[in-house]
Every structure is written in structure tokens, then in C-alpha cells.
Amino acid sequence: RIHIKEMLMRRSAQAIAALVCLSGCSAFTSVTPSLATNAGALRSFRTVPPVAMAGLLPSGISKRIGDLFGLGSSEMKAGSGMYPIIGDESIMDKKAHGTSATPVQKDLRWNCDVGTADKICNFTRHYAEFAGYWETTSFLKEVNREGETTYYDSNTGKPLFIAPRGRTFEAFVKESKVHGWPSFRDEEVVWENVRCLRDGESVSVDGTHLGHNLPDRSGNRYCINLVSVAGKPQK
């Protein structure tokens, strides 16, 4: 009887959490004005995991939902199966060099333009390299087509993405060409170093602007500026 009672209580708590999340669907659209005009690129809120939705709600409500699910905070831990991991806006607070502590590296991979990279990474959060820019670089000539490639923060050199994972290189390139920017999936993100803000902006934990999460029917899709992930690894 005790076991049944505990099970019923847990299911009730989960049901309450789910209802709170669903009632917050209007908040989901209100905090994403930059994506509202591209509603077709957004998943229905019904497809967003309740815990992930919790990260989009006010911190008080989010904390209660996190507690109900045993997470303890709105910033979910990698490996919980709930992505993206939501970061606080303070990540992008002003630092010594725009939103970052240091400028971009001077010798970026794939002949990426350093000036463009520095603006996008550190000073221009709501703009991007032009669609297809990545195809004008030496990326497709130099990238490893037979295995995984690690993409490093252009400022810090920390690993941010590893791709392709769970698909072929050809599938990765095809999707990226369709959307205009290198496009990564949940399993290709190094969550230790990457966060998404409440408006979908993808950033590094050190304040580098990367791109945006534009979910489609297959799940989260992180459209990332190549100039933001063209760094060389930390020594």
C-alpha cells in the first residue's frame, strides 16, 4: 500500500508540473520575439519536454518544477535527456571584450575571417554570417569526411560541438546546406560548454555568441555560425 501511495503521489506531482508547463506556453512565444515570425521553424509546445519548458518559465515556478522532477534548478544537467540546457542571461553580460573576456583567435580554421568572427562572437548577438558563408571557406575541402570533427570556441578554444554523431557526414552537410549554416543536433553538442538562453540564442558558457536553436520536426536544431566555432583547441 505504501508503494502504491508513493507511486500515485509521484504521478500527481508530475501531472501538476506538466499542467504548469502547458499553461506557460504563451510565455514560450512571448520570450521568443525574434522567432515569432518564423513560427514554422518552432515545434509545438506540446513536443517540448516539460522539464525543458520549465527553463522558460519564471525562476520560482521553474524551481518548483525542477524540484518535482528531482532536478533542483532550471538549468538542467547534461545527461538528463532534456535539452537544450537553459542558461542565464548573465552569461552574456559585458566583459573585457564585448560579451567575452578575450578576442577571437588570430588563426582561425578554414580561413574564417577574423574581423567577422570577432563581431559575431563578441559584439553582435542578433546577427549572423550570411547564409552559405561556411561554404565559401575551405571547410568542405579540409574537414574530415570519414569521422567526427570537433568544433572549438573561436575565443577560448573549448570544444563546443562534435559532429557528425548519429548520422553520416553527408547527412550533416545536406542539412547544413538546406538551412544555410552548420546545423547540429542534441547529441552533437558538448553541453559542458554550451547553453541556450530563453529566446533560443545559443552561446558558450564563456559568453561567445554561437547562433540559435531553431527546432524542427526532428528535434532541436542548433544553427551555428562557422566563424564562432572555428577556433583551435586549448593547449
XYZ file of C-alpha atoms in Angstrom:
235
model
C 0.000 0.000 0.000
C 2.850 2.347 0.817
C 4.439 1.663 -2.554
C 1.161 2.357 -4.388
C 0.628 5.546 -2.414
C 4.115 6.820 -3.274
C 3.602 5.992 -6.936
C 0.281 7.862 -7.036
C 1.808 10.874 -5.297
C 4.673 10.972 -7.794
C 2.315 10.748 -10.764
C 0.187 13.525 -9.312
C 3.245 15.731 -8.892
C 4.299 15.066 -12.485
C 0.798 15.821 -13.750
C 0.749 19.131 -11.865
C 4.173 20.029 -13.275
C 3.048 19.223 -16.800
C -0.071 21.381 -16.405
C 2.002 24.293 -15.171
C 4.319 23.898 -18.147
C 1.434 23.776 -20.619
C -0.125 26.856 -19.069
C 3.174 28.622 -19.742
C 3.017 28.060 -23.496
C 2.142 31.739 -24.052
C 5.320 32.655 -22.181
C 7.231 30.453 -24.604
C 6.136 32.551 -27.572
C 6.398 35.857 -25.729
C 10.067 35.351 -24.893
C 10.967 34.494 -28.499
C 10.033 37.627 -30.465
C 12.899 37.124 -32.895
C 11.496 33.701 -33.813
C 7.812 34.570 -33.767
C 7.835 35.495 -37.450
C 9.267 32.083 -38.243
C 6.662 30.076 -36.396
C 7.022 27.216 -38.834
C 10.521 26.583 -37.525
C 9.256 26.163 -33.979
C 7.950 22.932 -32.570
C 4.536 22.879 -30.987
C 4.917 23.452 -27.260
C 3.359 20.010 -26.830
C 6.555 18.467 -28.173
C 8.775 20.341 -25.728
C 9.695 18.142 -22.733
C 8.052 19.505 -19.538
C 11.395 19.949 -17.811
C 12.825 21.825 -20.788
C 9.753 24.078 -20.789
C 10.410 24.712 -17.113
C 13.563 26.546 -18.077
C 11.465 29.061 -19.984
C 9.227 29.908 -17.050
C 9.788 32.383 -14.192
C 12.508 31.136 -11.871
C 10.148 30.495 -8.956
C 7.831 28.246 -10.964
C 10.780 26.690 -12.760
C 12.435 25.780 -9.469
C 9.268 24.101 -8.210
C 9.013 22.041 -11.389
C 12.689 21.169 -11.155
C 12.187 20.056 -7.568
C 9.232 17.892 -8.539
C 11.324 16.158 -11.150
C 14.331 15.886 -8.876
C 16.481 18.376 -10.784
C 16.722 21.151 -8.232
C 17.088 24.026 -10.737
C 16.014 25.244 -14.158
C 19.491 24.688 -15.553
C 19.238 21.007 -16.391
C 22.287 18.803 -16.168
C 23.755 17.116 -19.225
C 22.647 13.542 -19.461
C 19.153 14.193 -18.092
C 17.745 13.640 -21.579
C 16.166 17.088 -21.567
C 17.755 19.556 -23.965
C 18.701 22.251 -24.570
C 20.301 23.155 -21.277
C 18.979 26.589 -20.371
C 21.495 29.202 -19.271
C 21.006 32.502 -17.502
C 21.118 35.767 -19.435
C 24.025 36.857 -17.220
C 26.278 34.610 -19.309
C 26.210 37.359 -21.920
C 26.928 40.244 -19.562
C 29.520 42.763 -20.742
C 33.103 41.680 -20.153
C 36.567 42.887 -21.115
C 35.927 42.276 -24.838
C 32.243 42.587 -25.578
C 30.466 39.572 -24.121
C 33.742 37.670 -23.798
C 36.908 38.076 -21.789
C 39.192 37.836 -24.840
C 39.067 38.479 -28.615
C 38.837 35.639 -31.108
C 41.947 33.713 -32.018
C 44.062 35.223 -34.784
C 44.499 31.994 -36.753
C 41.005 30.561 -37.110
C 40.477 27.339 -39.006
C 39.091 27.061 -42.532
C 40.213 30.595 -43.453
C 37.373 32.151 -41.478
C 37.544 35.937 -41.411
C 38.821 37.107 -38.010
C 37.076 40.504 -38.140
C 33.711 38.941 -38.932
C 34.248 36.334 -36.256
C 35.074 38.890 -33.587
C 31.964 40.950 -34.323
C 29.616 37.979 -34.298
C 31.201 36.198 -31.350
C 31.547 39.202 -29.077
C 29.587 42.244 -30.218
C 26.651 41.329 -32.465
C 24.320 38.882 -30.788
C 21.336 39.184 -33.121
C 23.071 38.985 -36.483
C 24.892 36.189 -38.254
C 27.319 35.459 -41.021
C 25.412 35.406 -44.315
C 23.653 32.192 -45.265
C 26.061 29.887 -47.055
C 29.156 31.676 -45.771
C 30.540 28.399 -44.452
C 30.559 27.008 -47.996
C 32.789 29.870 -49.191
C 35.521 28.894 -46.733
C 37.893 25.949 -47.034
C 35.741 23.930 -44.633
C 34.392 21.391 -47.131
C 37.863 20.866 -48.584
C 39.619 20.340 -45.261
C 37.068 18.757 -42.914
C 37.322 15.067 -42.054
C 34.670 13.256 -44.090
C 35.335 9.844 -42.580
C 34.915 10.564 -38.866
C 33.966 13.131 -36.271
C 35.207 16.721 -36.203
C 35.442 18.753 -33.010
C 34.406 22.393 -33.306
C 36.144 24.731 -30.859
C 35.123 28.107 -29.433
C 36.754 30.811 -31.565
C 37.521 32.773 -28.393
C 38.557 30.210 -25.799
C 39.385 27.101 -27.779
C 36.997 24.973 -25.712
C 35.172 22.160 -27.544
C 31.563 23.081 -28.344
C 30.306 20.569 -30.921
C 31.400 17.172 -32.197
C 29.854 16.070 -35.475
C 28.599 14.062 -37.145
C 27.117 11.850 -34.439
C 24.157 9.570 -35.008
C 24.203 10.351 -38.751
C 26.551 10.405 -41.713
C 28.778 13.263 -42.766
C 26.684 13.559 -45.932
C 23.516 13.987 -43.849
C 25.194 16.660 -41.731
C 26.309 18.604 -44.814
C 22.939 18.222 -46.564
C 21.045 19.628 -43.594
C 23.536 22.460 -43.178
C 23.236 23.418 -46.848
C 19.449 23.429 -46.661
C 19.433 25.803 -43.695
C 22.443 27.918 -44.680
C 24.521 27.367 -41.546
C 26.244 24.376 -39.921
C 23.394 22.634 -38.101
C 23.959 20.467 -35.049
C 21.709 18.145 -33.053
C 21.486 17.493 -29.299
C 23.917 14.573 -29.311
C 26.499 16.676 -31.152
C 26.627 19.432 -28.518
C 29.314 19.493 -25.805
C 26.869 20.541 -23.099
C 29.612 21.185 -20.585
C 30.457 24.309 -22.584
C 27.215 25.286 -24.338
C 23.938 26.812 -23.158
C 20.761 28.143 -24.753
C 19.106 31.298 -23.480
C 15.363 31.650 -23.110
C 14.960 33.264 -26.538
C 16.753 30.380 -28.281
C 20.149 32.062 -28.571
C 22.958 29.505 -28.412
C 26.037 30.656 -26.524
C 29.159 29.286 -24.921
C 29.409 29.328 -21.149
C 32.132 31.974 -21.579
C 29.915 34.430 -23.466
C 30.596 33.612 -27.117
C 27.555 34.103 -29.357
C 27.172 30.951 -31.450
C 23.803 31.074 -33.207
C 20.248 29.989 -32.414
C 18.245 26.882 -31.689
C 15.579 26.559 -34.399
C 13.782 23.276 -33.703
C 12.157 21.296 -36.479
C 10.208 18.036 -36.635
C 13.366 16.069 -35.861
C 14.047 17.983 -32.640
C 16.398 20.739 -31.583
C 18.500 22.134 -34.409
C 21.346 24.460 -33.494
C 22.146 26.742 -36.444
C 25.661 27.910 -35.704
C 27.951 30.493 -37.286
C 31.069 28.735 -38.551
C 33.137 31.760 -37.511
C 32.057 31.119 -33.901
C 33.319 27.535 -33.830
C 36.460 27.818 -35.953
C 38.884 28.047 -33.052
C 41.824 25.813 -32.306
C 41.899 23.677 -29.164
C 43.299 24.938 -25.879
C 46.891 23.941 -25.272
